Short mmCIF file of C-alpha atoms and ligand atoms in Angstrom, two decimals:
data_model
loop_
_atom_site.label_atom_id
_atom_site.label_comp_id
_atom_site.label_asym_id
_atom_site.label_seq_id
_atom_site.Cartn_x
_atom_site.Cartn_y
_atom_site.Cartn_z
CA MET A 18 -6.14 19.60 -1.66
CA THR A 19 -3.87 22.59 -1.71
CA PHE A 20 -1.42 23.91 0.80
CA ASP A 21 -1.40 27.62 1.49
CA VAL A 22 0.59 28.75 4.49
CA GLU A 23 -1.42 31.94 5.02
CA THR A 24 -4.64 29.96 5.16
CA VAL A 25 -3.02 27.59 7.64
CA ARG A 26 -1.77 30.47 9.78
CA ALA A 27 -5.21 32.01 9.95
CA ASP A 28 -6.29 28.91 11.90
CA PHE A 29 -3.75 29.61 14.68
CA PRO A 30 -4.82 32.61 16.81
CA ILE A 31 -1.55 32.71 18.77
CA LEU A 32 0.47 33.42 15.65
CA GLN A 33 -0.97 36.95 15.66
CA ARG A 34 0.98 37.68 18.84
CA GLN A 35 3.85 40.04 19.23
CA VAL A 36 6.85 39.33 21.45
CA HIS A 37 9.01 42.23 22.60
CA GLY A 38 7.21 44.43 20.11
CA ARG A 39 7.95 42.18 17.14
CA PRO A 40 5.88 39.58 15.34
CA LEU A 41 6.27 36.19 16.99
CA VAL A 42 8.48 33.80 15.00
CA TYR A 43 7.71 30.47 16.62
CA LEU A 44 10.45 27.96 15.83
CA ASP A 45 9.91 25.67 18.81
CA SER A 46 7.22 23.37 17.49
CA ALA A 47 9.33 20.25 18.07
CA ALA A 48 8.98 20.97 21.80
CA SER A 49 5.29 21.73 21.51
CA ALA A 50 3.23 22.94 18.59
CA GLN A 51 0.64 25.71 18.61
CA LYS A 52 -3.03 24.84 18.41
CA PRO A 53 -5.50 25.54 15.62
CA ARG A 54 -8.81 27.14 16.53
CA ALA A 55 -10.55 23.85 15.74
CA VAL A 56 -8.80 22.21 18.72
CA ILE A 57 -9.42 25.12 21.07
CA GLU A 58 -13.07 25.24 20.10
CA ALA A 59 -13.63 21.48 20.29
CA MET A 60 -12.38 21.47 23.88
CA SER A 61 -14.35 24.58 24.84
CA ARG A 62 -17.45 23.23 23.17
CA ALA A 63 -17.18 19.98 25.09
CA MET A 64 -16.88 21.88 28.38
CA GLU A 65 -19.68 24.26 27.53
CA HIS A 66 -22.10 21.80 26.05
CA SER A 67 -21.44 18.15 26.67
CA TYR A 68 -19.20 17.18 29.52
CA ALA A 69 -19.30 14.43 32.15
CA ASN A 70 -17.12 11.52 33.17
CA VAL A 71 -16.90 8.70 30.65
CA HIS A 72 -17.91 5.05 30.69
CA ARG A 73 -19.78 5.00 33.95
CA GLY A 74 -22.88 7.09 33.47
CA LEU A 75 -26.35 6.36 32.31
CA HIS A 76 -27.29 9.95 31.70
CA THR A 77 -27.18 11.88 28.46
CA LEU A 78 -24.05 13.93 29.10
CA ALA A 79 -22.09 10.87 30.20
CA ASN A 80 -23.15 9.02 27.09
CA GLU A 81 -22.35 11.91 24.80
CA THR A 82 -18.93 12.39 26.36
CA THR A 83 -18.19 8.68 26.18
CA ASP A 84 -19.14 8.71 22.50
CA ALA A 85 -16.85 11.69 21.86
CA TYR A 86 -13.96 10.05 23.75
CA GLU A 87 -14.33 6.76 21.89
CA ALA A 88 -14.76 8.61 18.59
CA ALA A 89 -11.38 10.23 19.26
CA ARG A 90 -9.89 6.75 19.70
CA ARG A 91 -11.30 5.71 16.31
CA LYS A 92 -9.85 8.86 14.71
CA VAL A 93 -6.40 8.09 16.11
CA ALA A 94 -6.69 4.47 14.97
CA ALA A 95 -7.64 5.49 11.43
CA PHE A 96 -4.88 8.12 11.40
CA ILE A 97 -2.15 5.48 11.85
CA GLY A 98 -3.82 2.45 10.30
CA ALA A 99 -4.47 0.66 13.58
CA GLY A 100 -7.43 -1.19 15.04
CA GLU A 101 -9.54 0.67 17.56
CA THR A 102 -8.66 -1.61 20.47
CA GLU A 103 -4.97 -1.15 19.68
CA ILE A 104 -5.03 2.51 20.78
CA VAL A 105 -4.38 3.34 24.44
CA PHE A 106 -4.77 6.89 25.68
CA THR A 107 -1.97 7.94 28.03
CA LYS A 108 -0.98 11.29 29.43
CA GLY A 109 1.85 11.70 26.93
CA GLY A 110 4.48 10.02 24.80
CA THR A 111 6.60 9.59 27.90
CA GLU A 112 3.94 7.71 29.80
CA ALA A 113 3.28 5.49 26.79
CA ILE A 114 6.91 4.32 26.73
CA ASN A 115 6.94 3.85 30.50
CA LEU A 116 3.82 1.71 30.19
CA VAL A 117 5.45 -0.55 27.59
CA ALA A 118 8.73 -0.80 29.50
CA ALA A 119 6.99 -1.68 32.75
CA GLY A 120 4.81 -4.26 31.01
CA VAL A 121 7.52 -5.84 28.89
CA GLY A 122 9.78 -5.83 31.94
CA ALA A 123 7.47 -8.34 33.58
CA HIS A 124 8.67 -10.87 30.97
CA LEU A 125 12.41 -10.06 31.13
CA GLN A 126 15.26 -11.34 33.22
CA ALA A 127 18.85 -10.46 34.03
CA GLY A 128 21.08 -10.64 30.97
CA ASP A 129 18.31 -9.99 28.47
CA GLU A 130 19.25 -7.20 26.10
CA ILE A 131 17.48 -4.03 25.05
CA ILE A 132 18.78 -1.95 22.16
CA VAL A 133 18.31 1.79 22.09
CA SER A 134 20.24 4.32 20.02
CA GLU A 135 22.49 7.24 20.79
CA MET A 136 19.86 9.60 19.36
CA GLU A 137 17.07 8.78 21.82
CA HIS A 138 15.14 11.28 23.88
CA HIS A 139 15.36 10.54 27.61
CA ALA A 140 11.74 9.37 27.39
CA ASN A 141 13.04 6.39 25.42
CA ILE A 142 16.09 5.84 27.60
CA VAL A 143 15.16 6.22 31.25
CA PRO A 144 12.29 3.66 31.33
CA TRP A 145 14.75 1.07 29.95
CA HIS A 146 17.38 2.14 32.50
CA PHE A 147 14.76 1.34 35.16
CA LEU A 148 14.73 -2.24 33.87
CA ARG A 149 18.53 -2.31 33.87
CA GLU A 150 18.54 -1.19 37.51
CA ARG A 151 15.70 -3.46 38.65
CA LEU A 152 16.27 -6.59 36.62
CA GLY A 153 19.84 -6.47 35.41
CA VAL A 154 18.91 -6.32 31.74
CA VAL A 155 21.66 -4.99 29.49
CA LEU A 156 21.25 -1.76 27.51
CA LYS A 157 23.02 -1.71 24.16
CA TRP A 158 23.50 1.49 22.22
CA ALA A 159 23.21 1.68 18.45
CA PRO A 160 25.70 4.31 17.31
CA VAL A 161 25.08 7.42 15.28
CA THR A 162 27.50 8.56 12.56
CA ASP A 163 29.08 12.03 12.46
CA GLU A 164 26.42 13.03 9.93
CA GLY A 165 23.72 12.07 12.40
CA VAL A 166 22.60 8.85 10.73
CA LEU A 167 21.83 5.67 12.63
CA ASP A 168 24.58 3.17 11.78
CA LEU A 169 22.56 0.26 10.46
CA GLU A 170 25.47 -2.16 10.19
CA ALA A 171 26.45 -1.53 13.77
CA PHE A 172 22.81 -1.90 14.78
CA GLN A 173 22.66 -5.25 12.98
CA ARG A 174 25.75 -6.41 14.88
CA LEU A 175 24.13 -5.57 18.22
CA LEU A 176 21.16 -7.82 17.51
CA GLY A 177 21.47 -11.30 18.94
CA PRO A 178 19.67 -14.16 20.64
CA ARG A 179 19.37 -12.21 23.90
CA THR A 180 17.87 -9.11 22.26
CA LYS A 181 14.34 -8.84 23.58
CA VAL A 182 13.41 -5.26 22.81
CA VAL A 183 14.52 -2.69 20.26
CA ALA A 184 13.38 0.83 21.20
CA LEU A 185 14.24 3.53 18.68
CA THR A 186 13.12 6.94 17.70
CA HIS A 187 11.46 7.26 14.31
CA MET A 188 12.72 10.84 14.04
CA SER A 189 15.31 12.51 16.23
CA ASN A 190 14.16 15.61 18.10
CA VAL A 191 17.70 16.98 17.89
CA LEU A 192 19.18 15.81 14.59
CA GLY A 193 15.95 15.71 12.64
CA THR A 194 17.10 12.34 11.25
CA ILE A 195 14.27 10.11 10.08
CA ASN A 196 15.12 6.48 10.69
CA PRO A 197 14.09 3.68 8.30
CA ALA A 198 11.46 2.25 10.61
CA GLN A 199 10.34 -0.55 8.32
CA ASP A 200 13.89 -1.88 7.85
CA LEU A 201 14.65 -1.55 11.54
CA ALA A 202 11.48 -3.42 12.47
CA ARG A 203 12.32 -6.22 10.04
CA MET A 204 15.85 -6.55 11.42
CA ALA A 205 14.57 -6.56 15.01
CA HIS A 206 11.92 -9.16 14.23
CA GLU A 207 14.45 -11.40 12.46
CA ALA A 208 16.34 -11.45 15.75
CA GLY A 209 13.12 -12.30 17.59
CA ALA A 210 12.88 -8.95 19.38
CA LEU A 211 9.90 -6.67 19.97
CA VAL A 212 10.22 -3.25 18.43
CA LEU A 213 8.95 0.05 19.79
CA PHE A 214 9.17 3.31 17.88
CA ASP A 215 9.11 6.69 19.54
CA GLY A 216 7.08 8.56 16.96
CA CYS A 217 6.69 11.83 18.91
CA GLN A 218 8.44 13.80 16.15
CA ALA A 219 7.85 11.64 13.09
CA ILE A 220 4.06 11.58 13.36
CA VAL A 221 3.98 15.35 12.96
CA HIS A 222 5.79 15.39 9.64
CA LYS A 223 4.83 12.25 7.80
CA PRO A 224 1.86 9.94 7.40
CA ILE A 225 2.33 6.87 9.59
CA ASP A 226 1.05 3.38 8.89
CA VAL A 227 1.91 1.21 11.87
CA LYS A 228 1.00 -1.98 10.01
CA ALA A 229 3.26 -1.15 7.05
CA ILE A 230 6.08 -0.43 9.51
CA ASP A 231 5.16 -3.60 11.38
CA ALA A 232 5.80 -1.92 14.73
CA ASP A 233 4.87 -3.84 17.85
CA PHE A 234 4.48 -0.53 19.67
CA TYR A 235 4.36 3.02 18.33
CA VAL A 236 4.02 6.00 20.65
CA PHE A 237 3.46 9.72 20.27
CA SER A 238 2.11 12.70 22.15
CA GLY A 239 -0.80 14.98 21.26
CA HIS A 240 0.76 18.33 21.95
CA LYS A 241 3.35 18.19 19.17
CA LEU A 242 0.65 17.15 16.71
CA TYR A 243 -1.24 20.44 17.10
CA GLY A 244 -3.36 18.88 19.83
CA PRO A 245 -3.47 19.56 23.57
CA THR A 246 -1.02 18.59 26.28
CA GLY A 247 -1.91 15.80 28.69
CA ILE A 248 -2.62 13.20 26.03
CA GLY A 249 -0.40 10.61 24.41
CA ILE A 250 -0.97 7.55 22.32
CA LEU A 251 0.29 4.05 22.74
CA TYR A 252 -0.37 1.90 19.72
CA GLY A 253 0.28 -1.78 20.37
CA LYS A 254 -0.47 -4.77 18.17
CA ALA A 255 -3.51 -6.45 19.68
CA GLU A 256 -1.57 -9.55 20.72
CA ARG A 257 1.23 -7.45 22.21
CA LEU A 258 -1.13 -5.37 24.33
CA ALA A 259 -2.93 -8.54 25.40
CA ALA A 260 0.37 -9.89 26.74
CA LEU A 261 1.09 -6.82 28.88
CA PRO A 262 0.07 -6.72 32.53
CA PRO A 263 -1.75 -3.61 33.80
CA TYR A 264 0.33 -0.49 34.36
CA GLN A 265 -1.68 1.38 36.98
CA GLY A 266 -4.55 0.08 39.08
CA GLY A 267 -7.85 1.80 39.70
CA GLY A 268 -11.28 2.30 38.28
CA GLU A 269 -12.23 1.25 34.77
CA MET A 270 -9.29 -1.12 34.19
CA ILE A 271 -10.74 -4.11 35.97
CA GLY A 272 -12.89 -7.05 35.02
CA GLU A 273 -14.04 -7.94 38.52
CA VAL A 274 -12.73 -7.05 41.96
CA SER A 275 -13.43 -8.98 45.13
CA GLN A 276 -11.61 -9.26 48.45
CA ASP A 277 -9.33 -12.06 47.34
CA ARG A 278 -9.44 -12.00 43.56
CA ILE A 279 -9.10 -9.59 40.69
CA THR A 280 -9.42 -9.80 36.93
CA TYR A 281 -8.55 -7.11 34.44
CA ALA A 282 -10.31 -5.52 31.51
CA ASP A 283 -9.14 -6.24 28.00
CA PRO A 284 -6.97 -3.68 26.20
CA PRO A 285 -7.18 -0.79 25.74
CA HIS A 286 -9.19 -0.20 28.95
CA ARG A 287 -6.80 -2.36 30.99
CA PHE A 288 -4.28 0.45 30.59
CA GLU A 289 -6.58 3.39 31.26
CA ALA A 290 -7.00 3.38 35.02
CA GLY A 291 -9.02 6.18 36.57
CA THR A 292 -10.58 9.14 34.81
CA PRO A 293 -8.72 9.44 31.52
CA PRO A 294 -7.75 12.67 29.72
CA ILE A 295 -11.24 13.12 28.28
CA LEU A 296 -11.08 16.69 27.02
CA GLU A 297 -7.58 16.13 25.77
CA ALA A 298 -8.65 13.09 23.75
CA ILE A 299 -11.45 15.14 22.23
CA GLY A 300 -8.92 17.89 21.45
CA LEU A 301 -6.55 15.42 19.84
CA GLY A 302 -9.40 14.06 17.74
CA ALA A 303 -10.07 17.62 16.56
CA ALA A 304 -6.38 18.08 15.72
CA ILE A 305 -6.44 14.93 13.62
CA ASP A 306 -9.59 16.11 11.84
CA TRP A 307 -7.89 19.44 11.21
CA LEU A 308 -4.78 17.71 9.83
CA ALA A 309 -6.95 15.59 7.56
CA GLY A 310 -7.95 18.82 5.85
CA GLN A 311 -4.32 19.68 5.05
CA ASP A 312 -2.17 18.38 2.24
CA ARG A 313 0.39 16.77 4.50
CA LEU A 314 2.88 15.96 1.78
CA ALA A 315 2.83 19.56 0.58
CA ALA A 316 3.16 20.69 4.20
CA ALA A 317 6.24 18.51 4.71
CA GLU A 318 7.75 19.88 1.50
CA HIS A 319 7.01 23.40 2.69
CA GLU A 320 8.71 22.75 6.04
CA HIS A 321 11.69 21.30 4.25
CA ARG A 322 11.96 24.32 1.96
CA LEU A 323 12.10 26.53 5.06
CA TYR A 324 14.84 24.37 6.50
CA GLU A 325 16.83 24.56 3.23
CA ARG A 326 16.32 28.31 3.10
CA VAL A 327 17.73 28.74 6.59
CA ARG A 328 20.56 26.31 5.83
CA ASP A 329 21.46 28.34 2.72
CA GLY A 330 21.17 31.61 4.64
CA LEU A 331 23.60 30.32 7.24
CA SER A 332 25.99 28.47 4.95
CA GLY A 333 29.65 29.30 5.07
CA LEU A 334 29.50 30.98 8.48
CA ASN A 335 32.57 29.92 10.40
CA TRP A 336 31.00 30.56 13.82
CA LEU A 337 28.12 28.16 13.35
CA LYS A 338 28.18 24.39 13.74
CA VAL A 339 25.17 22.36 12.64
CA ILE A 340 24.51 19.09 14.42
CA GLY A 341 22.73 16.58 12.24
CA GLU A 342 23.08 16.59 8.49
CA ALA A 343 21.48 13.30 7.59
CA PRO A 344 20.32 13.08 3.98
CA HIS A 345 16.88 12.00 5.13
CA LYS A 346 15.80 14.46 7.79
CA GLY A 347 12.89 16.58 8.91
CA ALA A 348 12.88 20.34 9.37
CA ILE A 349 14.91 20.61 12.56
CA LEU A 350 18.11 22.65 12.78
CA SER A 351 20.30 22.11 15.84
CA PHE A 352 23.38 24.24 16.08
CA THR A 353 26.03 25.77 18.28
CA VAL A 354 27.50 29.25 18.00
CA ASP A 355 31.21 29.58 18.73
CA GLY A 356 31.91 31.39 21.99
CA ALA A 357 28.27 31.46 23.06
CA HIS A 358 26.20 29.30 25.33
CA ALA A 359 23.06 28.04 23.60
CA HIS A 360 20.91 29.56 26.37
CA ASP A 361 22.33 33.00 25.65
CA VAL A 362 21.71 32.56 21.93
CA ALA A 363 18.08 31.64 22.61
CA GLN A 364 17.61 34.60 24.95
CA ILE A 365 18.96 37.08 22.45
CA LEU A 366 16.83 35.58 19.66
CA ASP A 367 13.83 36.02 21.95
CA ARG A 368 14.48 39.77 21.98
CA TYR A 369 13.87 39.66 18.22
CA GLY A 370 10.65 37.74 18.73
CA VAL A 371 12.23 34.45 17.62
CA ALA A 372 11.44 31.44 19.81
CA VAL A 373 13.96 28.59 19.68
CA ARG A 374 14.86 25.93 22.23
CA ALA A 375 18.27 25.56 23.85
CA GLY A 376 19.76 22.98 26.15
CA THR A 377 20.33 19.26 26.01
CA HIS A 378 16.90 18.58 24.46
CA CYS A 379 16.53 15.66 26.88
CA ALA A 380 19.15 13.81 24.86
CA GLU A 381 22.31 13.83 26.96
CA PRO A 382 23.88 10.73 25.40
CA LEU A 383 23.54 12.41 22.00
CA MET A 384 25.06 15.65 23.28
CA LYS A 385 28.02 13.64 24.57
CA ARG A 386 28.26 11.81 21.25
CA PHE A 387 28.68 15.14 19.48
CA GLY A 388 31.00 16.55 22.13
CA VAL A 389 28.73 19.42 23.16
CA THR A 390 26.99 20.24 26.43
CA SER A 391 24.06 21.95 24.78
CA SER A 392 22.77 23.25 21.48
CA ALA A 393 20.14 25.62 20.17
CA ARG A 394 17.36 24.22 18.02
CA ALA A 395 15.05 25.82 15.49
CA SER A 396 12.20 23.55 14.46
CA PHE A 397 9.80 24.31 11.65
CA ALA A 398 6.10 23.57 11.44
CA LEU A 399 3.60 23.85 8.63
CA TYR A 400 2.57 27.33 9.81
CA ASN A 401 6.03 28.90 9.48
CA THR A 402 6.80 31.17 6.56
CA GLU A 403 9.76 32.13 4.38
CA ASP A 404 9.73 35.57 6.00
CA GLU A 405 10.09 33.89 9.37
CA ALA A 406 12.96 31.77 8.10
CA ASP A 407 14.67 34.97 6.94
CA ALA A 408 13.89 36.73 10.23
CA PHE A 409 15.56 33.87 12.07
CA VAL A 410 18.71 34.05 9.94
CA GLU A 411 18.88 37.80 10.43
CA ALA A 412 18.30 37.62 14.18
CA LEU A 413 20.87 34.86 14.58
CA THR A 414 23.46 36.85 12.65
CA LYS A 415 22.79 39.85 14.89
CA ALA A 416 22.90 37.67 18.01
CA GLN A 417 26.27 36.28 16.99
CA ALA A 418 27.66 39.80 16.89
CA PHE A 419 27.22 39.93 20.69
CA PHE A 420 29.69 37.09 21.08
CA ALA A 421 32.17 37.94 18.33
N1 LIG B 513 10.41 11.50 22.33
C1 LIG B 513 10.77 12.51 21.54
C2 LIG B 513 11.57 12.22 20.32
C3 LIG B 513 10.42 13.81 21.88
O1 LIG B 513 10.80 14.82 21.10
C4 LIG B 513 9.65 14.03 23.05
C5 LIG B 513 9.26 15.44 23.45
N2 LIG B 513 10.32 16.35 23.50
C6 LIG B 513 9.28 12.95 23.83
C7 LIG B 513 9.68 11.69 23.44
C8 LIG B 513 8.49 13.10 25.07
O2 LIG B 513 7.20 13.45 24.79
P1 LIG B 513 6.26 14.03 25.94
O3 LIG B 513 7.06 15.05 26.67
O4 LIG B 513 5.15 14.62 25.18
O5 LIG B 513 5.85 12.92 26.82
#
């Protein structure tokens, strides 16, 4: 397998676009990635040729669609080394974490402890805050060093007999830091806690084996993985999912319903109430098939080279502050520009066709940790090029001149 960025780009129709009369330089893939033609066509094809509701029909289209939906589940399972019944389709990474928190919460009581880190996305903070508010569980915060690394010794010290859940990001959407998931899982398990990883960013940049990590739960969303929006994945070890009560009630998640009694379906269907994201699951399956045709290691190296190129291009500038310089990090560059609000930086970059994100990145505790109210973020995907990296550096240098 080879990796050739121009061949990759040819699969993404949107990358041909111009913005403000300039070629689009899309550096916002950590928020949501663009879609290859294979995904677009798989979803269109399903709608044009073989579409019906799943699981409840006896006619051809219902059966074909059910087969396609369940085939997507098998693709996801194989992609992360899980069993088929360990994959729950949700509407996103956020919903997957909410599902786990709500379910695990049924087994917790006041004084139980949940460890999160200072580098979490709000999706992996707020559902645990709900449990703090409702049950009186205690949230403990694993600190992040100035470099943007999770402080493992401090994390170890937080673990104790009352630790019930450890919920950590596998890769920070702001710092780019990749956390040592396997070590963290081992430490959490030694303390008798369940461990959940938010893999929304990590899954995009590295092959994931949930069994090697020994995660109890691993979640991610489809839309950052070159798939559609409206679909997320909850992986849970079979015995962990079996221990969770249902999340939402409705069709398809039951065993039997009568006037005074109800039983529930086994996982994963117990957690998929109502009509699920059928087309989105099919689209995600197509994204995974598409990724299987790429040399992912070479792609990650390519992304990292782009990051290094930008880092070099911006080195020594006294008006730029980079947030997150962990030795082990993915291709995400968060930064502030002296005298400028991040929103203004992003808006000026947009005039040059360069799309970056700016704001708190749904990580307010992390912003506070680094003493900033917002930052701008350029994130690199496998379809970005060296020319785009250079265009970003040039546009940012010009943008800074507005504030100097
Ligand atoms: N966790 C991380 C680390 C993220 O980057 C994101 C998306 N910004 C989420 C969770 C939430 O994912 P979604 O919005 O797809 O539910």
